[in-house]
Short mmCIF file of C-alpha atoms in Angstrom, two decimals:
data_model
loop_
_atom_site.label_atom_id
_atom_site.label_comp_id
_atom_site.label_asym_id
_atom_site.label_seq_id
_atom_site.Cartn_x
_atom_site.Cartn_y
_atom_site.Cartn_z
CA MET A 300 20.67 -8.06 4.54
CA ALA A 301 17.33 -9.60 5.53
CA LYS A 302 16.82 -13.17 6.69
CA TRP A 303 15.18 -15.30 3.98
CA TYR A 304 13.37 -18.62 3.84
CA VAL A 305 11.73 -20.67 1.11
CA VAL A 306 8.98 -22.20 3.27
CA LEU A 307 5.29 -22.83 3.79
CA CYS A 308 3.95 -19.53 5.09
CA SER A 309 2.11 -19.85 8.39
CA GLY A 310 2.39 -16.39 10.01
CA ARG A 311 1.11 -12.98 8.96
CA ALA A 312 3.32 -10.88 6.71
CA ARG A 313 3.46 -7.16 5.99
CA MET A 314 4.03 -7.70 2.25
CA LEU A 315 3.11 -10.59 -0.07
CA VAL A 316 4.67 -10.80 -3.53
CA ALA A 317 3.78 -13.17 -6.37
CA MET A 318 5.90 -14.66 -9.16
CA SER A 319 6.34 -13.12 -12.59
CA MET A 320 7.15 -14.59 -15.98
CA HIS A 321 9.36 -14.01 -19.06
CA GLY A 322 12.19 -12.02 -17.56
CA THR A 323 15.44 -13.96 -17.17
CA ALA A 324 16.64 -12.98 -20.65
CA ALA A 325 15.91 -9.29 -19.95
CA TYR A 326 18.91 -9.16 -17.61
CA ARG A 327 21.58 -9.62 -20.30
CA PRO A 328 22.40 -5.89 -20.54
CA HIS A 329 22.19 -5.48 -16.75
CA THR A 330 24.60 -8.21 -15.67
CA GLY A 331 27.31 -6.80 -13.39
CA SER A 332 25.21 -3.88 -12.12
CA LEU A 333 22.86 -5.92 -9.93
CA PRO A 334 22.89 -6.64 -6.20
CA PRO A 335 25.15 -9.68 -5.59
CA LEU A 336 22.29 -11.88 -4.37
CA VAL A 337 20.27 -11.06 -7.50
CA GLU A 338 23.30 -12.00 -9.63
CA ARG A 339 23.54 -15.33 -7.77
CA ALA A 340 19.82 -16.13 -8.22
CA LEU A 341 19.93 -15.04 -11.87
CA SER A 342 22.90 -17.31 -12.47
CA ALA A 343 20.97 -20.22 -10.93
CA ALA A 344 17.92 -19.45 -13.09
CA ARG A 345 20.08 -19.50 -16.23
CA ARG A 346 21.87 -22.72 -15.21
CA HIS A 347 18.53 -24.46 -14.72
CA GLY A 348 16.86 -23.05 -17.85
CA PHE A 349 14.27 -21.05 -15.91
CA GLY A 350 13.15 -18.16 -18.14
CA HIS A 351 10.34 -16.73 -16.02
CA SER A 352 12.22 -14.59 -13.49
CA CYS A 353 10.93 -11.10 -12.81
CA ARG A 354 12.29 -8.45 -15.16
CA PRO A 355 14.78 -5.81 -13.96
CA GLU A 356 12.02 -3.17 -13.86
CA GLN A 357 9.96 -5.40 -11.58
CA GLY A 358 13.01 -6.18 -9.48
CA ARG A 359 13.67 -2.50 -8.87
CA LEU A 360 10.03 -2.08 -7.75
CA LEU A 361 10.32 -5.08 -5.40
CA HIS A 362 13.61 -3.70 -4.03
CA LEU A 363 11.97 -0.34 -3.32
CA LEU A 364 8.86 -1.84 -1.71
CA ALA A 365 10.92 -4.19 0.46
CA GLY A 366 12.63 -1.18 2.00
CA GLY A 367 9.31 -0.20 3.61
CA ALA A 368 8.64 -3.58 5.25
CA ARG A 369 8.98 -3.56 9.03
CA ARG A 370 8.72 -7.23 10.03
CA SER A 371 8.17 -9.69 7.20
CA ILE A 372 7.60 -10.13 3.49
CA ALA A 373 6.02 -13.19 1.85
CA GLU A 374 6.36 -14.12 -1.80
CA THR A 375 4.57 -16.75 -3.88
CA GLY A 376 6.11 -18.31 -6.97
CA THR A 377 9.77 -18.29 -5.94
CA GLY A 378 11.00 -19.71 -9.24
CA CYS A 379 14.78 -19.78 -8.87
CA GLY A 380 14.76 -16.86 -6.43
CA VAL A 381 15.41 -13.75 -8.54
CA GLY A 382 12.42 -11.77 -7.18
CA LEU A 383 13.18 -12.96 -3.67
CA ALA A 384 16.79 -11.83 -4.11
CA TRP A 385 15.56 -8.34 -5.07
CA LEU A 386 13.36 -8.31 -1.98
CA ALA A 387 16.14 -9.55 0.30
CA SER A 388 18.54 -6.98 -1.13
CA GLY A 389 16.12 -4.13 -0.44
CA ALA A 390 14.81 -5.22 2.97
CA ALA A 391 16.26 -4.25 6.33
CA ALA A 392 18.38 -6.84 8.13
CA ASP A 393 15.68 -7.65 10.69
CA VAL A 394 12.91 -8.29 8.12
CA GLN A 395 11.99 -11.95 7.65
CA LEU A 396 11.27 -13.11 4.08
CA LEU A 397 9.09 -16.14 3.35
CA SER A 398 8.73 -17.62 -0.13
CA VAL A 399 6.53 -20.33 -1.63
CA GLU A 400 7.31 -22.44 -4.71
CA ARG A 401 5.11 -25.37 -5.81
CA ASP A 402 7.67 -27.00 -8.09
CA PRO A 403 10.07 -29.07 -5.94
CA ALA A 404 13.00 -28.75 -8.38
CA ARG A 405 12.74 -24.94 -8.50
CA ALA A 406 12.23 -24.79 -4.73
CA LYS A 407 15.50 -26.70 -4.30
CA VAL A 408 17.35 -24.36 -6.68
CA ALA A 409 16.09 -21.33 -4.74
CA ALA A 410 16.80 -23.04 -1.42
CA ASP A 411 20.38 -23.62 -2.57
CA VAL A 412 20.70 -19.95 -3.57
CA PHE A 413 19.42 -18.85 -0.16
CA ALA A 414 20.68 -21.79 1.95
CA ALA A 415 17.13 -22.56 3.19
CA LYS A 416 14.38 -25.07 2.33
CA GLY A 417 10.61 -25.27 1.88
CA GLY A 418 7.44 -25.07 -0.25
CA GLY A 419 3.69 -24.46 0.32
CA ALA A 420 0.69 -22.25 -0.43
CA ALA A 421 -0.28 -18.63 0.33
CA ASP A 422 -3.51 -16.80 1.24
CA PRO A 423 -3.39 -12.99 1.54
CA GLU A 424 -6.05 -12.92 4.27
CA ARG A 425 -4.03 -15.36 6.36
CA LEU A 426 -0.59 -13.97 5.54
CA LEU A 427 -1.08 -10.21 5.39
CA GLU A 428 -1.78 -8.14 8.45
CA PRO A 429 -4.24 -5.25 7.94
CA GLY A 430 -2.40 -2.58 5.95
CA GLY A 431 0.02 -5.19 4.51
CA VAL A 432 1.05 -4.92 0.85
CA LEU A 433 0.65 -7.49 -1.95
CA VAL A 434 2.51 -7.19 -5.29
CA VAL A 435 1.62 -9.44 -8.22
CA ASP A 436 3.78 -8.68 -11.22
CA ASP A 437 4.24 -9.61 -14.89
CA PHE A 438 0.83 -8.71 -16.27
CA THR A 439 0.30 -7.36 -19.78
CA PRO A 440 -1.41 -3.97 -19.45
CA SER A 441 -5.15 -4.03 -20.16
CA ARG A 442 -7.11 -0.94 -21.08
CA SER A 443 -10.57 -2.56 -20.85
CA TRP A 444 -12.95 -3.57 -18.09
CA PRO A 445 -13.11 -6.27 -17.23
CA PRO A 446 -9.39 -6.68 -17.99
CA THR A 447 -8.59 -9.11 -20.78
CA TYR A 448 -5.60 -11.16 -21.88
CA ALA A 449 -5.39 -13.05 -25.20
CA GLY A 450 -8.99 -12.08 -25.98
CA ARG A 451 -10.45 -13.52 -22.75
CA THR A 452 -11.37 -12.08 -19.39
CA ASP A 453 -8.21 -12.09 -17.24
CA THR A 454 -9.53 -14.02 -14.25
CA ALA A 455 -6.14 -14.10 -12.51
CA ARG A 456 -5.98 -10.31 -12.50
CA LEU A 457 -9.65 -10.02 -11.53
CA HIS A 458 -9.04 -12.31 -8.55
CA TRP A 459 -6.72 -9.69 -7.02
CA LEU A 460 -8.54 -6.59 -8.29
CA GLU A 461 -11.84 -7.77 -6.80
CA HIS A 462 -10.55 -9.62 -3.72
CA PRO A 463 -12.81 -8.51 -0.85
CA ALA A 464 -9.95 -8.17 1.65
CA LEU A 465 -7.75 -6.04 -0.65
CA ARG A 466 -7.68 -2.59 -2.22
CA THR A 467 -5.84 -3.14 -5.51
CA VAL A 468 -4.51 -0.99 -8.36
CA ASP A 469 -2.99 -2.11 -11.68
CA LEU A 470 0.22 -0.09 -12.25
CA PRO A 471 1.78 0.08 -15.73
CA LEU A 472 5.58 -0.35 -15.49
CA ALA A 473 6.39 -0.43 -19.22
CA ALA A 474 4.41 -0.51 -22.48
CA ASP A 475 4.19 -4.30 -22.20
CA LEU A 476 4.26 -4.76 -18.42
CA SER A 477 2.12 -3.98 -15.40
CA ALA A 478 2.00 -5.01 -11.75
CA LEU A 479 -0.85 -5.19 -9.28
CA VAL A 480 -0.22 -3.51 -5.94
CA ALA A 481 -2.78 -4.20 -3.21
CA VAL A 482 -3.16 -3.27 0.44
CA ARG A 483 -4.96 -5.52 2.92
CA ARG A 484 -8.04 -3.62 4.05
CA THR A 485 -8.00 -2.27 7.59
CA ASP A 486 -11.76 -1.74 7.80
CA LEU A 487 -12.74 -5.43 7.96
#
């Protein structure tokens, strides 16, 4: 299993992953069939009333993507560590994982799950090496341009879709769920 940290990111990572929302409850039918570290993080999220973990569909995507990382993966929005647990469970043993959580209480919960400590901020240009991958999950699919959410332009999604250092695509994962997958440009 990979090494993991909940810390301020200061190096360059091969993959950067951002937090999702509204998923802890989606695991009820899946309990018992998850990687042990995911079970542990999910249990912590439930104990602390954190409902915004990534959904199982997102977790499986993170698990798959982590398997392709060679050196490091960085995640923003640790929450209670469910997404990070999926990443750690899918990554090779020599891959370093870094995670950022702004809320000190949630950072402590995740740190306890992973026996590490930290907090901080993330910038894909600083953290991702050229060719590195960014995943931002838990978007509601949008069929318009510019993308909208709740009747307004979705500026969070546009930030990643139009980021000058990234090539980004919005991937539908379910009828009510999509994820952005971006690659740090190599031509800059």
